[in-house]
Amino acid sequence: MLQGSESAFAALVDRYKDRLFRLLGRYCRDAIECEDLAQDVFLKVFRKLHTFNHESQFYTWLYRIAVNAATDHLSRASHRRLRLVDDDAVLDRGSGDDENPANPLMTAELATATRAIVDSLPEKFRTILVLREFENLSYTEIAQVLQIQLGTVESRLFRARQRFKEAIERLHPELLPAGFTPTPRGGTR
Amino acid sequence: MKLSQCDLLLLQRHLDGELDAAATAAFATRLAAEPALQRAADEAQSVRGALAMAGAGRSMRPPTSFTSNLLVAARQLPTRQQLEQADVAAAAIGLCRRILLAAAILAGVGLAWHAGFVNGEQPTIMQANPADVQHELERLDALLHSRK
């Protein structure tokens, strides 16, 4: 593979492309954007394959490149269109009926609403939630992908979930069970 | 009872399956005995449920032509050998730049030293003007005589 043969590279792409698309799909709005980004990531992998040192799993190395590419993409995109990274700007794009907790949202709307909250979290919280909740990476794998300490993984994950919980409480309290303990305001900054 | 941050992190580890078997069993015992901890666990599960909704139905899939398109793009890249040579060349250029910068700094310091900016001709007591020394001695003599 490290010799760079085309068939070996094609095999590598075939093995990891589904996983990569699933990850990048968390950062992209549409399939074309996702495909462009995935192509960029694989071309970077192709260029940098000789620097892979086998100290970690290949997919954690791939994820590292992908997460960096995705966050770069997001920061570029934020200049072009509304893509805020502060959770105070959570997309509250409900119809007005959403303001009534007694009126439950449909499942698809719930998915859209919760996704909007995740998308609006600061990048580092969003990424750690994506890696843990959607990609099911262990703490160790997340630490390798993000090149941070295990303790940082734990604390960042804790804060990310707290931020998500605060936003849910504020915007969609109907998603939480009755008697839910509200998060103290400003407690997770 | 308010849970400590330590307990909440332990709970998180437990729910994420990051505790070993012994720690998991010990924590399960605590959960059964401490209602506040169990309530926190239930809440955490609710948050996870809401997060799972965010992850649902958003999976993008590569088009069938993805690999072939990618290979077309990869063929337009320099070969691996060229890429490695480019890396070596870039490293060599970087090294040369650093050497040139160091040489320029050394040359600058040398020039400054030569021009006397670095080791400036600051007057010391040994290098005082003889007239000033003489004047000071006379002043001290005068002072001595006046005390007598």
mmCIF file of C-alpha atoms in Angstrom:
data_model
loop_
_atom_site.group_PDB
_atom_site.id
_atom_site.type_symbol
_atom_site.label_atom_id
_atom_site.label_comp_id
_atom_site.label_asym_id
_atom_site.label_seq_id
_atom_site.Cartn_x
_atom_site.Cartn_y
_atom_site.Cartn_z
ATOM 1 C CA MET A 1 0.000 0.000 0.000
ATOM 2 C CA LEU A 2 2.747 2.414 0.943
ATOM 3 C CA GLN A 3 4.228 1.928 -2.492
ATOM 4 C CA GLY A 4 1.207 3.822 -3.731
ATOM 5 C CA SER A 5 -0.135 1.325 -6.233
ATOM 6 C CA GLU A 6 -3.425 2.337 -7.706
ATOM 7 C CA SER A 7 -5.224 -0.910 -7.043
ATOM 8 C CA ALA A 8 -4.131 -0.918 -3.407
ATOM 9 C CA PHE A 9 -5.341 2.654 -3.028
ATOM 10 C CA ALA A 10 -8.650 1.721 -4.654
ATOM 11 C CA ALA A 11 -9.006 -1.166 -2.205
ATOM 12 C CA LEU A 12 -8.333 1.171 0.692
ATOM 13 C CA VAL A 13 -10.914 3.652 -0.573
ATOM 14 C CA ASP A 14 -13.481 0.903 -1.016
ATOM 15 C CA ARG A 15 -12.875 -0.341 2.484
ATOM 16 C CA TYR A 16 -13.231 3.014 4.229
ATOM 17 C CA LYS A 17 -15.444 5.171 2.017
ATOM 18 C CA ASP A 18 -18.742 4.225 3.678
ATOM 19 C CA ARG A 19 -17.370 4.987 7.089
ATOM 20 C CA LEU A 20 -15.864 8.247 5.892
ATOM 21 C CA PHE A 21 -19.077 9.372 4.241
ATOM 22 C CA ARG A 22 -21.006 8.605 7.401
ATOM 23 C CA LEU A 23 -18.596 10.759 9.415
ATOM 24 C CA LEU A 24 -18.418 13.621 6.917
ATOM 25 C CA GLY A 25 -22.183 13.556 6.503
ATOM 26 C CA ARG A 26 -22.350 14.959 10.030
ATOM 27 C CA TYR A 27 -20.602 18.085 8.814
ATOM 28 C CA CYS A 28 -22.126 18.559 5.375
ATOM 29 C CA ARG A 29 -25.459 19.804 4.195
ATOM 30 C CA ASP A 30 -25.740 17.807 1.012
ATOM 31 C CA ALA A 31 -24.311 14.824 -0.813
ATOM 32 C CA ILE A 32 -22.252 16.845 -3.295
ATOM 33 C CA GLU A 33 -20.524 18.769 -0.524
ATOM 34 C CA CYS A 34 -19.890 15.484 1.270
ATOM 35 C CA GLU A 35 -18.465 13.840 -1.841
ATOM 36 C CA ASP A 36 -16.115 16.761 -2.511
ATOM 37 C CA LEU A 37 -14.913 16.673 1.060
ATOM 38 C CA ALA A 38 -14.463 12.891 1.013
ATOM 39 C CA GLN A 39 -12.435 13.173 -2.175
ATOM 40 C CA ASP A 40 -10.233 15.833 -0.579
ATOM 41 C CA VAL A 41 -9.701 13.590 2.428
ATOM 42 C CA PHE A 42 -8.730 10.559 0.365
ATOM 43 C CA LEU A 43 -6.388 12.620 -1.800
ATOM 44 C CA LYS A 44 -4.745 13.907 1.366
ATOM 45 C CA VAL A 45 -4.433 10.326 2.548
ATOM 46 C CA PHE A 46 -2.858 9.405 -0.777
ATOM 47 C CA ARG A 47 -0.342 12.230 -0.461
ATOM 48 C CA LYS A 48 0.444 11.580 3.183
ATOM 49 C CA LEU A 49 0.287 7.799 3.301
ATOM 50 C CA HIS A 50 4.041 7.524 3.726
ATOM 51 C CA THR A 51 3.777 9.538 6.950
ATOM 52 C CA PHE A 52 1.372 7.046 8.562
ATOM 53 C CA ASN A 53 3.444 5.523 11.327
ATOM 54 C CA HIS A 54 1.316 2.492 12.272
ATOM 55 C CA GLU A 55 1.261 3.569 15.925
ATOM 56 C CA SER A 56 -2.500 3.870 15.717
ATOM 57 C CA GLN A 57 -5.215 2.153 13.722
ATOM 58 C CA PHE A 58 -5.455 3.307 10.136
ATOM 59 C CA TYR A 59 -9.052 4.459 10.552
ATOM 60 C CA THR A 60 -8.186 6.688 13.521
ATOM 61 C CA TRP A 61 -5.525 8.296 11.329
ATOM 62 C CA LEU A 62 -8.088 8.629 8.548
ATOM 63 C CA TYR A 63 -10.606 10.090 10.998
ATOM 64 C CA ARG A 64 -8.039 12.618 12.167
ATOM 65 C CA ILE A 65 -7.514 13.830 8.617
ATOM 66 C CA ALA A 66 -11.262 13.794 8.007
ATOM 67 C CA VAL A 67 -12.129 15.716 11.176
ATOM 68 C CA ASN A 68 -9.484 18.339 10.404
ATOM 69 C CA ALA A 69 -10.746 18.653 6.840
ATOM 70 C CA ALA A 70 -14.347 18.879 8.024
ATOM 71 C CA THR A 71 -13.634 21.548 10.614
ATOM 72 C CA ASP A 72 -11.616 23.537 8.073
ATOM 73 C CA HIS A 73 -14.511 23.173 5.701
ATOM 74 C CA LEU A 74 -16.949 24.391 8.353
ATOM 75 C CA SER A 75 -14.852 27.411 9.203
ATOM 76 C CA ARG A 76 -14.602 28.311 5.513
ATOM 77 C CA ALA A 77 -18.304 27.721 5.060
ATOM 78 C CA SER A 78 -19.107 29.930 8.028
ATOM 79 C CA HIS A 79 -17.718 32.849 6.081
ATOM 80 C CA ARG A 80 -19.926 32.073 3.136
ATOM 81 C CA ARG A 81 -23.215 31.384 4.781
ATOM 82 C CA LEU A 82 -24.998 31.234 8.085
ATOM 83 C CA ARG A 83 -23.305 28.420 9.944
ATOM 84 C CA LEU A 84 -22.803 29.708 13.428
ATOM 85 C CA VAL A 85 -20.700 27.843 15.920
ATOM 86 C CA ASP A 86 -22.087 29.249 19.105
ATOM 87 C CA ASP A 87 -24.956 27.465 20.722
ATOM 88 C CA ASP A 88 -26.708 30.689 21.632
ATOM 89 C CA ALA A 89 -27.575 30.773 17.969
ATOM 90 C CA VAL A 90 -29.274 27.399 17.979
ATOM 91 C CA LEU A 91 -31.581 27.140 15.044
ATOM 92 C CA ASP A 92 -35.002 27.535 16.487
ATOM 93 C CA ARG A 93 -36.808 27.079 13.219
ATOM 94 C CA GLY A 94 -39.981 25.571 14.562
ATOM 95 C CA SER A 95 -43.347 26.663 13.295
ATOM 96 C CA GLY A 96 -44.617 28.158 16.498
ATOM 97 C CA ASP A 97 -46.419 24.970 17.418
ATOM 98 C CA ASP A 98 -43.023 23.811 18.624
ATOM 99 C CA GLU A 99 -43.172 26.318 21.447
ATOM 100 C CA ASN A 100 -45.883 24.272 23.067
ATOM 101 C CA PRO A 101 -44.270 21.300 24.784
ATOM 102 C CA ALA A 102 -47.631 19.566 24.904
ATOM 103 C CA ASN A 103 -47.715 19.459 21.125
ATOM 104 C CA PRO A 104 -45.229 16.746 20.208
ATOM 105 C CA LEU A 105 -43.070 17.081 17.144
ATOM 106 C CA MET A 106 -43.058 14.397 14.522
ATOM 107 C CA THR A 107 -40.082 12.062 14.541
ATOM 108 C CA ALA A 108 -38.468 13.636 11.485
ATOM 109 C CA GLU A 109 -38.896 17.074 12.972
ATOM 110 C CA LEU A 110 -37.385 15.867 16.217
ATOM 111 C CA ALA A 111 -34.389 14.571 14.314
ATOM 112 C CA THR A 112 -34.061 17.898 12.515
ATOM 113 C CA ALA A 113 -34.412 19.856 15.739
ATOM 114 C CA THR A 114 -31.873 17.826 17.693
ATOM 115 C CA ARG A 115 -29.495 17.798 14.729
ATOM 116 C CA ALA A 116 -29.733 21.584 14.507
ATOM 117 C CA ILE A 117 -28.708 21.743 18.146
ATOM 118 C CA VAL A 118 -25.709 19.469 17.590
ATOM 119 C CA ASP A 119 -24.733 21.460 14.491
ATOM 120 C CA SER A 120 -24.877 24.692 16.429
ATOM 121 C CA LEU A 121 -22.542 23.560 19.203
ATOM 122 C CA PRO A 122 -18.992 24.879 19.178
ATOM 123 C CA GLU A 123 -16.887 22.752 16.865
ATOM 124 C CA LYS A 124 -14.919 20.918 19.547
ATOM 125 C CA PHE A 125 -18.109 19.843 21.344
ATOM 126 C CA ARG A 126 -19.831 18.896 18.133
ATOM 127 C CA THR A 127 -16.884 16.803 16.954
ATOM 128 C CA ILE A 128 -16.561 14.876 20.187
ATOM 129 C CA LEU A 129 -20.301 14.133 20.176
ATOM 130 C CA VAL A 130 -20.103 12.957 16.577
ATOM 131 C CA LEU A 131 -17.191 10.669 17.347
ATOM 132 C CA ARG A 132 -18.720 9.216 20.483
ATOM 133 C CA GLU A 133 -22.472 9.206 19.904
ATOM 134 C CA PHE A 134 -22.653 8.599 16.182
ATOM 135 C CA GLU A 135 -19.387 6.859 15.355
ATOM 136 C CA ASN A 136 -19.222 4.922 18.638
ATOM 137 C CA LEU A 137 -15.511 5.455 19.122
ATOM 138 C CA SER A 138 -14.042 4.590 22.510
ATOM 139 C CA TYR A 139 -12.373 7.257 24.641
ATOM 140 C CA THR A 140 -8.983 5.930 23.581
ATOM 141 C CA GLU A 141 -9.861 6.113 19.899
ATOM 142 C CA ILE A 142 -11.231 9.638 20.305
ATOM 143 C CA ALA A 143 -8.023 10.640 22.085
ATOM 144 C CA GLN A 144 -6.035 9.293 19.130
ATOM 145 C CA VAL A 145 -8.185 10.997 16.525
ATOM 146 C CA LEU A 146 -8.202 14.372 18.253
ATOM 147 C CA GLN A 147 -4.689 13.974 19.673
ATOM 148 C CA ILE A 148 -5.795 14.932 23.158
ATOM 149 C CA GLN A 149 -5.455 13.319 26.582
ATOM 150 C CA LEU A 150 -7.997 10.787 27.833
ATOM 151 C CA GLY A 151 -8.963 13.135 30.664
ATOM 152 C CA THR A 152 -9.643 15.861 28.122
ATOM 153 C CA VAL A 153 -11.857 13.467 26.171
ATOM 154 C CA GLU A 154 -13.918 12.795 29.285
ATOM 155 C CA SER A 155 -14.279 16.394 30.350
ATOM 156 C CA ARG A 156 -14.988 17.659 26.845
ATOM 157 C CA LEU A 157 -17.569 14.946 26.280
ATOM 158 C CA PHE A 158 -19.206 15.788 29.593
ATOM 159 C CA ARG A 159 -19.384 19.470 28.715
ATOM 160 C CA ALA A 160 -20.639 18.751 25.221
ATOM 161 C CA ARG A 161 -23.500 16.670 26.586
ATOM 162 C CA GLN A 162 -24.265 19.384 29.126
ATOM 163 C CA ARG A 163 -24.400 22.015 26.388
ATOM 164 C CA PHE A 164 -26.677 19.791 24.349
ATOM 165 C CA LYS A 165 -28.886 19.206 27.383
ATOM 166 C CA GLU A 166 -29.111 22.946 28.107
ATOM 167 C CA ALA A 167 -30.131 23.638 24.531
ATOM 168 C CA ILE A 168 -32.728 20.870 24.583
ATOM 169 C CA GLU A 169 -34.141 22.217 27.855
ATOM 170 C CA ARG A 170 -34.346 25.677 26.355
ATOM 171 C CA LEU A 171 -35.707 24.786 22.944
ATOM 172 C CA HIS A 172 -37.392 21.404 23.137
ATOM 173 C CA PRO A 173 -38.195 20.531 26.746
ATOM 174 C CA GLU A 174 -40.809 18.074 25.486
ATOM 175 C CA LEU A 175 -37.953 15.754 24.556
ATOM 176 C CA LEU A 176 -36.976 15.333 28.178
ATOM 177 C CA PRO A 177 -38.952 13.387 30.760
ATOM 178 C CA ALA A 178 -41.050 15.156 33.358
ATOM 179 C CA GLY A 179 -39.152 16.047 36.519
ATOM 180 C CA PHE A 180 -35.927 16.528 34.635
ATOM 181 C CA THR A 181 -33.348 18.420 36.698
ATOM 182 C CA PRO A 182 -32.621 21.677 34.891
ATOM 183 C CA THR A 183 -28.980 22.455 34.245
ATOM 184 C CA PRO A 184 -27.760 25.492 36.188
ATOM 185 C CA ARG A 185 -27.386 28.381 33.745
ATOM 186 C CA GLY A 186 -23.838 29.043 32.653
ATOM 187 C CA GLY A 187 -22.538 25.997 34.406
ATOM 188 C CA THR A 188 -20.706 24.485 31.469
ATOM 189 C CA ARG A 189 -18.948 27.376 29.860
ATOM 190 C CA MET B 1 -28.332 15.142 47.394
ATOM 191 C CA LYS B 2 -26.111 16.889 44.892
ATOM 192 C CA LEU B 3 -23.709 14.647 43.050
ATOM 193 C CA SER B 4 -20.068 15.555 42.800
ATOM 194 C CA GLN B 5 -18.357 16.187 39.478
ATOM 195 C CA CYS B 6 -16.355 13.038 40.123
ATOM 196 C CA ASP B 7 -19.552 10.986 40.451
ATOM 197 C CA LEU B 8 -20.967 12.491 37.274
ATOM 198 C CA LEU B 9 -17.803 11.647 35.335
ATOM 199 C CA LEU B 10 -17.872 8.137 36.753
ATOM 200 C CA LEU B 11 -21.492 7.831 35.690
ATOM 201 C CA GLN B 12 -20.564 8.993 32.212
ATOM 202 C CA ARG B 13 -17.799 6.387 32.011
ATOM 203 C CA HIS B 14 -20.233 3.745 33.211
ATOM 204 C CA LEU B 15 -22.888 4.633 30.634
ATOM 205 C CA ASP B 16 -20.276 4.810 27.879
ATOM 206 C CA GLY B 17 -19.035 1.325 28.785
ATOM 207 C CA GLU B 18 -15.587 2.598 29.666
ATOM 208 C CA LEU B 19 -15.354 0.972 33.094
ATOM 209 C CA ASP B 20 -13.811 -2.452 33.539
ATOM 210 C CA ALA B 21 -15.922 -5.343 34.850
ATOM 211 C CA ALA B 22 -15.096 -4.816 38.521
ATOM 212 C CA ALA B 23 -15.722 -1.071 38.388
ATOM 213 C CA THR B 24 -18.951 -1.623 36.475
ATOM 214 C CA ALA B 25 -20.209 -4.049 39.123
ATOM 215 C CA ALA B 26 -19.251 -1.665 41.921
ATOM 216 C CA PHE B 27 -20.975 1.218 40.193
ATOM 217 C CA ALA B 28 -24.097 -0.842 39.564
ATOM 218 C CA THR B 29 -24.259 -1.520 43.290
ATOM 219 C CA ARG B 30 -24.012 2.206 43.982
ATOM 220 C CA LEU B 31 -26.715 2.936 41.427
ATOM 221 C CA ALA B 32 -29.068 0.544 43.173
ATOM 222 C CA ALA B 33 -28.358 2.108 46.565
ATOM 223 C CA GLU B 34 -28.327 5.803 45.655
ATOM 224 C CA PRO B 35 -31.548 7.257 44.215
ATOM 225 C CA ALA B 36 -29.864 10.544 43.299
ATOM 226 C CA LEU B 37 -27.292 8.684 41.237
ATOM 227 C CA GLN B 38 -30.003 6.584 39.581
ATOM 228 C CA ARG B 39 -31.958 9.747 38.755
ATOM 229 C CA ALA B 40 -28.842 11.276 37.182
ATOM 230 C CA ALA B 41 -28.358 8.075 35.183
ATOM 231 C CA ASP B 42 -31.938 8.236 33.904
ATOM 232 C CA GLU B 43 -31.491 11.857 32.886
ATOM 233 C CA ALA B 44 -28.232 11.082 31.144
ATOM 234 C CA GLN B 45 -29.975 8.317 29.225
ATOM 235 C CA SER B 46 -32.677 10.752 28.144
ATOM 236 C CA VAL B 47 -30.052 13.141 26.826
ATOM 237 C CA ARG B 48 -28.417 10.261 24.987
ATOM 238 C CA GLY B 49 -31.795 9.344 23.524
ATOM 239 C CA ALA B 50 -32.218 12.873 22.208
ATOM 240 C CA LEU B 51 -28.696 12.772 20.813
ATOM 241 C CA ALA B 52 -29.452 9.491 19.090
ATOM 242 C CA MET B 53 -32.327 11.240 17.336
ATOM 243 C CA ALA B 54 -29.850 13.783 16.016
ATOM 244 C CA GLY B 55 -27.790 10.973 14.557
ATOM 245 C CA ALA B 56 -30.702 9.151 12.998
ATOM 246 C CA GLY B 57 -31.282 9.198 9.268
ATOM 247 C CA ARG B 58 -28.401 11.398 8.348
ATOM 248 C CA SER B 59 -26.092 8.819 6.909
ATOM 249 C CA MET B 60 -24.658 9.778 3.562
ATOM 250 C CA ARG B 61 -23.491 7.117 1.178
ATOM 251 C CA PRO B 62 -20.851 7.370 -1.507
ATOM 252 C CA PRO B 63 -22.041 7.245 -5.101
ATOM 253 C CA THR B 64 -21.066 4.136 -7.039
ATOM 254 C CA SER B 65 -18.642 6.144 -9.162
ATOM 255 C CA PHE B 66 -16.834 7.560 -6.154
ATOM 256 C CA THR B 67 -13.770 5.313 -6.240
ATOM 257 C CA SER B 68 -13.285 5.603 -10.002
ATOM 258 C CA ASN B 69 -13.670 9.405 -9.870
ATOM 259 C CA LEU B 70 -11.206 9.534 -7.033
ATOM 260 C CA LEU B 71 -8.669 7.459 -8.934
ATOM 261 C CA VAL B 72 -8.970 9.841 -11.887
ATOM 262 C CA ALA B 73 -8.213 12.726 -9.533
ATOM 263 C CA ALA B 74 -5.374 10.798 -7.894
ATOM 264 C CA ARG B 75 -3.773 10.102 -11.289
ATOM 265 C CA GLN B 76 -3.422 13.840 -11.783
ATOM 266 C CA LEU B 77 -1.421 14.107 -8.616
ATOM 267 C CA PRO B 78 2.348 13.742 -8.711
ATOM 268 C CA THR B 79 3.551 10.181 -8.174
ATOM 269 C CA ARG B 80 4.418 9.068 -4.678
ATOM 270 C CA GLN B 81 8.110 9.306 -5.535
ATOM 271 C CA GLN B 82 7.621 12.873 -6.711
ATOM 272 C CA LEU B 83 5.632 13.685 -3.599
ATOM 273 C CA GLU B 84 8.383 12.301 -1.381
ATOM 274 C CA GLN B 85 10.994 14.213 -3.382
ATOM 275 C CA ALA B 86 8.887 17.337 -2.987
ATOM 276 C CA ASP B 87 8.758 16.718 0.778
ATOM 277 C CA VAL B 88 12.545 16.337 0.880
ATOM 278 C CA ALA B 89 12.999 19.453 -1.250
ATOM 279 C CA ALA B 90 10.629 21.401 0.989
ATOM 280 C CA ALA B 91 12.545 20.241 4.069
ATOM 281 C CA ALA B 92 15.845 21.218 2.446
ATOM 282 C CA ILE B 93 14.484 24.649 1.517
ATOM 283 C CA GLY B 94 13.246 25.103 5.070
ATOM 284 C CA LEU B 95 16.650 24.169 6.441
ATOM 285 C CA CYS B 96 18.397 26.553 4.046
ATOM 286 C CA ARG B 97 16.043 29.324 5.071
ATOM 287 C CA ARG B 98 16.840 28.730 8.730
ATOM 288 C CA ILE B 99 20.571 28.688 8.016
ATOM 289 C CA LEU B 100 20.292 31.908 6.010
ATOM 290 C CA LEU B 101 18.266 33.523 8.762
ATOM 291 C CA ALA B 102 20.821 32.479 11.373
ATOM 292 C CA ALA B 103 23.644 33.791 9.151
ATOM 293 C CA ALA B 104 21.811 37.077 8.669
ATOM 294 C CA ILE B 105 21.307 37.439 12.426
ATOM 295 C CA LEU B 106 24.968 36.662 13.081
ATOM 296 C CA ALA B 107 26.050 39.125 10.412
ATOM 297 C CA GLY B 108 23.784 41.765 11.897
ATOM 298 C CA VAL B 109 25.135 41.201 15.390
ATOM 299 C CA GLY B 110 28.692 41.280 14.015
ATOM 300 C CA LEU B 111 28.088 44.541 12.235
ATOM 301 C CA ALA B 112 26.449 46.030 15.299
ATOM 302 C CA TRP B 113 29.377 44.904 17.453
ATOM 303 C CA HIS B 114 31.853 46.252 14.943
ATOM 304 C CA ALA B 115 30.035 49.571 14.879
ATOM 305 C CA GLY B 116 30.135 49.680 18.676
ATOM 306 C CA PHE B 117 26.409 49.298 19.243
ATOM 307 C CA VAL B 118 26.743 46.019 21.082
ATOM 308 C CA ASN B 119 29.886 46.556 23.161
ATOM 309 C CA GLY B 120 29.317 50.308 23.447
ATOM 310 C CA GLU B 121 32.005 52.608 24.696
ATOM 311 C CA GLN B 122 30.255 53.196 27.969
ATOM 312 C CA PRO B 123 32.469 55.301 30.157
ATOM 313 C CA THR B 124 33.611 53.523 33.300
ATOM 314 C CA ILE B 125 35.362 54.942 36.291
ATOM 315 C CA MET B 126 38.696 53.806 34.843
ATOM 316 C CA GLN B 127 37.955 55.614 31.636
ATOM 317 C CA ALA B 128 36.861 58.930 33.137
ATOM 318 C CA ASN B 129 38.143 62.163 31.777
ATOM 319 C CA PRO B 130 41.430 63.026 33.637
ATOM 320 C CA ALA B 131 40.232 66.589 34.085
ATOM 321 C CA ASP B 132 37.086 65.314 35.793
ATOM 322 C CA VAL B 133 39.208 63.096 38.031
ATOM 323 C CA GLN B 134 41.420 65.981 38.909
ATOM 324 C CA HIS B 135 38.421 68.176 39.631
ATOM 325 C CA GLU B 136 36.922 65.547 41.890
ATOM 326 C CA LEU B 137 40.188 65.094 43.795
ATOM 327 C CA GLU B 138 40.380 68.822 44.332
ATOM 328 C CA ARG B 139 36.839 68.884 45.607
ATOM 329 C CA LEU B 140 37.581 66.098 48.059
ATOM 330 C CA ASP B 141 40.747 67.906 49.231
ATOM 331 C CA ALA B 142 38.746 71.068 49.762
ATOM 332 C CA LEU B 143 36.205 69.129 51.757
ATOM 333 C CA LEU B 144 38.939 67.584 53.887
ATOM 334 C CA HIS B 145 40.541 70.974 54.591
ATOM 335 C CA SER B 146 37.261 72.539 55.516
ATOM 336 C CA ARG B 147 36.689 69.823 58.150
ATOM 337 C CA LYS B 148 40.099 70.493 59.647
#
